CSV table of C-alpha atoms in Angstrom, one decimal:
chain,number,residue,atom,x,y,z
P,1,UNK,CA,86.5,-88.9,50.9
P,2,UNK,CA,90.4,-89.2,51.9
P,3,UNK,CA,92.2,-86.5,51.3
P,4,UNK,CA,96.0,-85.2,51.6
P,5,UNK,CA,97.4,-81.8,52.4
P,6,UNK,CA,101.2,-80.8,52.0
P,7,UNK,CA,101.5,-77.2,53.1
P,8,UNK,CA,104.7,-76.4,51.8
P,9,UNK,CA,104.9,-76.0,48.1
P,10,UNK,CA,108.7,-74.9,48.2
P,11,UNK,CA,111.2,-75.4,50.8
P,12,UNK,CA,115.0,-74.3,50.8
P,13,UNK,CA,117.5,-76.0,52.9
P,14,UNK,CA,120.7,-75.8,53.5
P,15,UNK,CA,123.0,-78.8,52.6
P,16,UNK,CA,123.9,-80.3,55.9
P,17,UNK,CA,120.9,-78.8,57.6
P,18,UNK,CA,117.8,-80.7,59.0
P,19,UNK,CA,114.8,-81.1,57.2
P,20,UNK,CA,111.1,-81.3,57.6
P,21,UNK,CA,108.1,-81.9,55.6
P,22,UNK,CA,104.5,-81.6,56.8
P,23,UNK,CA,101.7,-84.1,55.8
P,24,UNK,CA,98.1,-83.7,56.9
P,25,UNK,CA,95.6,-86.8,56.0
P,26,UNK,CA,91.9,-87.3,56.0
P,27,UNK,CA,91.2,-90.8,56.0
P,28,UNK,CA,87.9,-92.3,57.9
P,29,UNK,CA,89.7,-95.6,59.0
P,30,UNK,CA,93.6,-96.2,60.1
P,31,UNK,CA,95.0,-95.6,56.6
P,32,UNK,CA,97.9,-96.6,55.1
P,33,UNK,CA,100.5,-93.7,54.1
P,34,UNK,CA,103.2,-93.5,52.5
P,35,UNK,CA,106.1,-90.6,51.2
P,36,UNK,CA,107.0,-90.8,47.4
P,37,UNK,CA,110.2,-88.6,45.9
P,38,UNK,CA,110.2,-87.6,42.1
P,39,UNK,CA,113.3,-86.4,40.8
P,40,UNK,CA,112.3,-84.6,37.3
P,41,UNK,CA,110.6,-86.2,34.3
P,42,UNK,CA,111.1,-89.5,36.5
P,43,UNK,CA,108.5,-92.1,38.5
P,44,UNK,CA,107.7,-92.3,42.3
P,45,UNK,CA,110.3,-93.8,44.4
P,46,UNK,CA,108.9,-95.0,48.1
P,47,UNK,CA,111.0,-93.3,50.8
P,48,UNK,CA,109.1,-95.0,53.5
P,49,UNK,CA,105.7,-96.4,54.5
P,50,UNK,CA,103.2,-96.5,57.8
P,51,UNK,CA,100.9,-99.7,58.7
P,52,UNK,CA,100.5,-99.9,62.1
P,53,UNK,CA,102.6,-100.2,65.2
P,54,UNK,CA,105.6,-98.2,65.9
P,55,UNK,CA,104.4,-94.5,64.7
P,56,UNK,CA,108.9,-93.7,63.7
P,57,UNK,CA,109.2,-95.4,60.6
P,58,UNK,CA,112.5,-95.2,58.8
P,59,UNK,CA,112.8,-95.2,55.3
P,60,UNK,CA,115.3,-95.1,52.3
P,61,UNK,CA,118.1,-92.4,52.1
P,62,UNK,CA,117.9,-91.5,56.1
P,63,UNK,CA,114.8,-90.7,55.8
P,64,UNK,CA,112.0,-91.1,58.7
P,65,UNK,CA,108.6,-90.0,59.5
P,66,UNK,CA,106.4,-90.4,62.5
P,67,UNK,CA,102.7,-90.3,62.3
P,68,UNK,CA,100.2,-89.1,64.9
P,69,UNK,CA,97.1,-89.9,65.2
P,70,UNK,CA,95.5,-87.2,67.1
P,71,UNK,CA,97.0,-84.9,64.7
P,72,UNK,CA,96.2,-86.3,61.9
P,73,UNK,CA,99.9,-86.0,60.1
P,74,UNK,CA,102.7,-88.0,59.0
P,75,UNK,CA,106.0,-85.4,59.1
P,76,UNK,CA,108.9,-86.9,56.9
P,77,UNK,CA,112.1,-85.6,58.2
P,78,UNK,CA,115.9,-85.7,57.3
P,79,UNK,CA,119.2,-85.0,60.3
P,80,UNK,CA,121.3,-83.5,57.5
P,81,UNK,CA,120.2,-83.2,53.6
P,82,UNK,CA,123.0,-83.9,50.7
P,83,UNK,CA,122.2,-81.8,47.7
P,84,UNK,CA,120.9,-85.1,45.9
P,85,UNK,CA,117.6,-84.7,48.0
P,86,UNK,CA,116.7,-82.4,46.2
P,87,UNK,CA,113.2,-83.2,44.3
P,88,UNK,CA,109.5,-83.0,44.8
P,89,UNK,CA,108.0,-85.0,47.5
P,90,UNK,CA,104.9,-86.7,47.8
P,91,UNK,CA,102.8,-87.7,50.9
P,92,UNK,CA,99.7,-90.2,49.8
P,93,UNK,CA,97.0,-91.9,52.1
P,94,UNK,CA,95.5,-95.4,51.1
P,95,UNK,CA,92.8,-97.7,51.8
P,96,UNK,CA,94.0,-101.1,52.8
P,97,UNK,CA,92.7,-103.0,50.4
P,98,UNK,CA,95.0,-103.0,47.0
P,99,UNK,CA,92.1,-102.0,44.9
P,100,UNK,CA,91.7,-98.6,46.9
P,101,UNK,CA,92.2,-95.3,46.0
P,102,UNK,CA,95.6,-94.0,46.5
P,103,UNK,CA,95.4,-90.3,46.8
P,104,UNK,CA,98.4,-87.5,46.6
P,105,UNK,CA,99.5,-84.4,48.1
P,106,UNK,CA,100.0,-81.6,46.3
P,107,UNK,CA,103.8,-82.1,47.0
P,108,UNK,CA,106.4,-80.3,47.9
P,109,UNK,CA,109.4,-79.2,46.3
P,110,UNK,CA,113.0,-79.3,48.2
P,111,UNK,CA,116.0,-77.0,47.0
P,112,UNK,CA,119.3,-77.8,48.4
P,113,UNK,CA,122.0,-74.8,49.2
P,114,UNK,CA,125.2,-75.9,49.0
O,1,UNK,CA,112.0,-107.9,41.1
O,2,UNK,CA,109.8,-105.0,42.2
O,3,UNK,CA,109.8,-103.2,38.9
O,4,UNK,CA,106.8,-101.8,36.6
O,5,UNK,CA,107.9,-101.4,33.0
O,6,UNK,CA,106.3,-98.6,31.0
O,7,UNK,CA,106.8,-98.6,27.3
O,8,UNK,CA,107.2,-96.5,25.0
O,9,UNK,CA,109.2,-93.9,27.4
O,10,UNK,CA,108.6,-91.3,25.2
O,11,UNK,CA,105.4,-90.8,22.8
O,12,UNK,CA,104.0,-87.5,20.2
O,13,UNK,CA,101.0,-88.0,18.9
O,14,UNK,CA,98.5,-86.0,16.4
O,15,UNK,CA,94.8,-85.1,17.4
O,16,UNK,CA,93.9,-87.9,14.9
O,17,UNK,CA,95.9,-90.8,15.9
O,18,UNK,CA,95.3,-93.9,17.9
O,19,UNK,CA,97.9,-95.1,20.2
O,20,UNK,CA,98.7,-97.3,23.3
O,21,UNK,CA,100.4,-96.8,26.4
O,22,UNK,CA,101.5,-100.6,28.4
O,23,UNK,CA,102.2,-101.3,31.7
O,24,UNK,CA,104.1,-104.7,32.8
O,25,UNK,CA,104.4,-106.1,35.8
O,26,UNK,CA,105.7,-109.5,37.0
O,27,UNK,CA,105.3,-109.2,41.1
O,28,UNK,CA,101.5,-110.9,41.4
O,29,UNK,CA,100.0,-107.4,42.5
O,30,UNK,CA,96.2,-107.7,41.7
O,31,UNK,CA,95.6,-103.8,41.8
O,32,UNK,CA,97.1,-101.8,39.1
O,33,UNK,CA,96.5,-97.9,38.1
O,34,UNK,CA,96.8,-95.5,35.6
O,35,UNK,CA,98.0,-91.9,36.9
O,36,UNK,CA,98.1,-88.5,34.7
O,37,UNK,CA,100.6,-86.3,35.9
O,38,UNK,CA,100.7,-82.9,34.4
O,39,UNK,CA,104.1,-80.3,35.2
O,40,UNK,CA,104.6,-79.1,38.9
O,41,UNK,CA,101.5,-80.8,39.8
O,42,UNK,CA,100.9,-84.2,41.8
O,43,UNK,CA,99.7,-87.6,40.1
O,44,UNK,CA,95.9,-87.8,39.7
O,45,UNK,CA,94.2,-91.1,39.7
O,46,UNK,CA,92.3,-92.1,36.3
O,47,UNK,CA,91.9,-95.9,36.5
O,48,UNK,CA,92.3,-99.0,38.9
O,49,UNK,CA,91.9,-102.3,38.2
O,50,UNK,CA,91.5,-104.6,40.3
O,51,UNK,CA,91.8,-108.5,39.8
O,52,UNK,CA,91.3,-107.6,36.0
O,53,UNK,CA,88.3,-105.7,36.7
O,54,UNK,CA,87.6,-102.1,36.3
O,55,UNK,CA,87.0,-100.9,39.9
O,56,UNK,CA,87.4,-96.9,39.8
O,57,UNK,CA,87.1,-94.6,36.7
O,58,UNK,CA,87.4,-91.1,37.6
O,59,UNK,CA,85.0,-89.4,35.4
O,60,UNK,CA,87.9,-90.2,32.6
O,61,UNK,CA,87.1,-88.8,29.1
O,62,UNK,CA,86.3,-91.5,26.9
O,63,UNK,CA,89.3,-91.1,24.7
O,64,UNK,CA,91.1,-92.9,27.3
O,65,UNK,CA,90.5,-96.4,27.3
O,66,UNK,CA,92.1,-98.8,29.8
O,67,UNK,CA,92.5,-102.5,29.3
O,68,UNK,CA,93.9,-105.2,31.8
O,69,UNK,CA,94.4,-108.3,29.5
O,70,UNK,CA,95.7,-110.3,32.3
O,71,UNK,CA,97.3,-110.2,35.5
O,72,UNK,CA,100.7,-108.7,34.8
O,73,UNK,CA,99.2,-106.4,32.0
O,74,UNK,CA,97.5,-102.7,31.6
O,75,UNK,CA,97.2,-101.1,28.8
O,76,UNK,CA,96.1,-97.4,28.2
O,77,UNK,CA,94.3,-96.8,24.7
O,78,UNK,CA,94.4,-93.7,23.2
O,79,UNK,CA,92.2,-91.8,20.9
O,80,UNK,CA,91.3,-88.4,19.5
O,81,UNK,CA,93.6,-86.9,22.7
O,82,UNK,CA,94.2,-83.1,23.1
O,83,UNK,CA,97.0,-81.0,23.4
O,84,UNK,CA,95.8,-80.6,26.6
O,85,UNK,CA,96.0,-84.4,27.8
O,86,UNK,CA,100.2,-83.7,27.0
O,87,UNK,CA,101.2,-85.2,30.3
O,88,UNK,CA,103.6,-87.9,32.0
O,89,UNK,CA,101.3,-90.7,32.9
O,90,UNK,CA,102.2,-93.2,34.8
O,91,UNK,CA,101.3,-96.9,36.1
O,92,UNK,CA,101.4,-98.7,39.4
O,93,UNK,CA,100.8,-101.9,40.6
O,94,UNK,CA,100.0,-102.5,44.4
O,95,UNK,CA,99.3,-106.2,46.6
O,96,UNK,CA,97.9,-104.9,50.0
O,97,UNK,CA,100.6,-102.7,50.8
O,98,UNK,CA,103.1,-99.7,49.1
O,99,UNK,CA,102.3,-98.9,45.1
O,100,UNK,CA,105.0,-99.1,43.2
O,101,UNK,CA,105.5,-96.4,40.1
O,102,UNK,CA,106.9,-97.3,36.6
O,103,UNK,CA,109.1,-94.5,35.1
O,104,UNK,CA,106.2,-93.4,33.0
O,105,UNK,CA,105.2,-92.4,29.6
O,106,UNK,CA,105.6,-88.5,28.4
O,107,UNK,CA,102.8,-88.1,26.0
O,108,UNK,CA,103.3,-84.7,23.9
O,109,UNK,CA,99.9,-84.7,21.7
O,110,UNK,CA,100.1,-82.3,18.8
């Protein structure tokens, strides 16, 4: 069964500081994975999204995540945050067919500081 | 156009009531879902169709009822809910690659 563990549930940062969010997947083929952001009472917006090839993707908003294999993670990550970052953030895992599950994180939620 | 349109934004219901959630979208994605998504708490999966067929049903109670009329269409019947099922749901559609979310429905059953 795939699986997805985020395990930050709250995470203050400092506008202007760097940011890091940790992903953990369990998948029995090369999945598909993706980061989601949810501002409040709103949908899932796709920050960014990993095939195959490069492991750096770059997303929306300056955002970019590398994936490792042997680690079994896919890290989102941010140079400087602006107090609109702040939200809850989703890592999900995916089978590649577009029938297939596509399973969620528990998230995690980002405070800014100004 | 990458959008999924969710109507009615908003919906309160009685324990008695029948209602329907729809889901719209116009991108040829052959996958769509149906997620429940309670406060503070990640999207769970309760349906996916795929090609117009019910391919997944996660031990859903019966008083949800999906429907995939066509293509470009998924509905989400609803009967005899709980106040527990109060909740944002939400649809996606997907091709072969990244899901994309509507804005979702707030259901507040009372």
């Amino acid at each position: 069964a795939q699986s997805v563990t985020q395990p930050d549930i709250h995470i203050t940062v400092s506008e202007g500081a760097s940011l890091e969010l940790r992903c953990n997947y369990s998948y029995g083929a090369t999945p598909y994975l993706f980061w989601y952001v949810q501002s409040p009472g709103q949908g899932l917006q796709l920050l960014l999204k990993y095939f195959s090839g490069d492991t750096l993707v770059q997303g929306i908003k300056g955002f970019e995540a590398e994936f490792k294999r042997s680690q079994s993670s896919f890290n989102l990550r941010k140079p400087s945050v602006h107090w609109s970052d702040a939200a809850e953030y989703f890592c999900a895992v995916a089978g590649r067919a577009a029938g297939n599950k596509l399973t969620f994180g528990g998230g995690t939620r980002v405070l800014v500081k100004p | 156009d990458t959008e999924v349109t969710q109507t009615p934004k908003h919906l309160v219901m009685g324990m008695t009531n029948k209602k329907s959630l729809k889901c719209e979208q116009h991108m040829g994605h052959r996958a769509m879902y149906w997620y429940k998504q309670k406060a503070k708490k990640p999207p769970e999966l309760m349906f996916v169709y795929s090609y117009e067929k019910l391919s997944i049903n996660e031990s859903v109670p019966s008083r949800f009822s999906p429907e995939c009329p066509n293509s470009s269409l998924l509905n989400l019947h609803l009967h005899a809910l709980q106040p527990e099922d109060s909740a944002l749901y939400l649809c996606a559609s997907r091709r072969d690659t990244e899901a994309f979310f509507g804005q979702g429905t707030r259901l507040t059953v009372v």
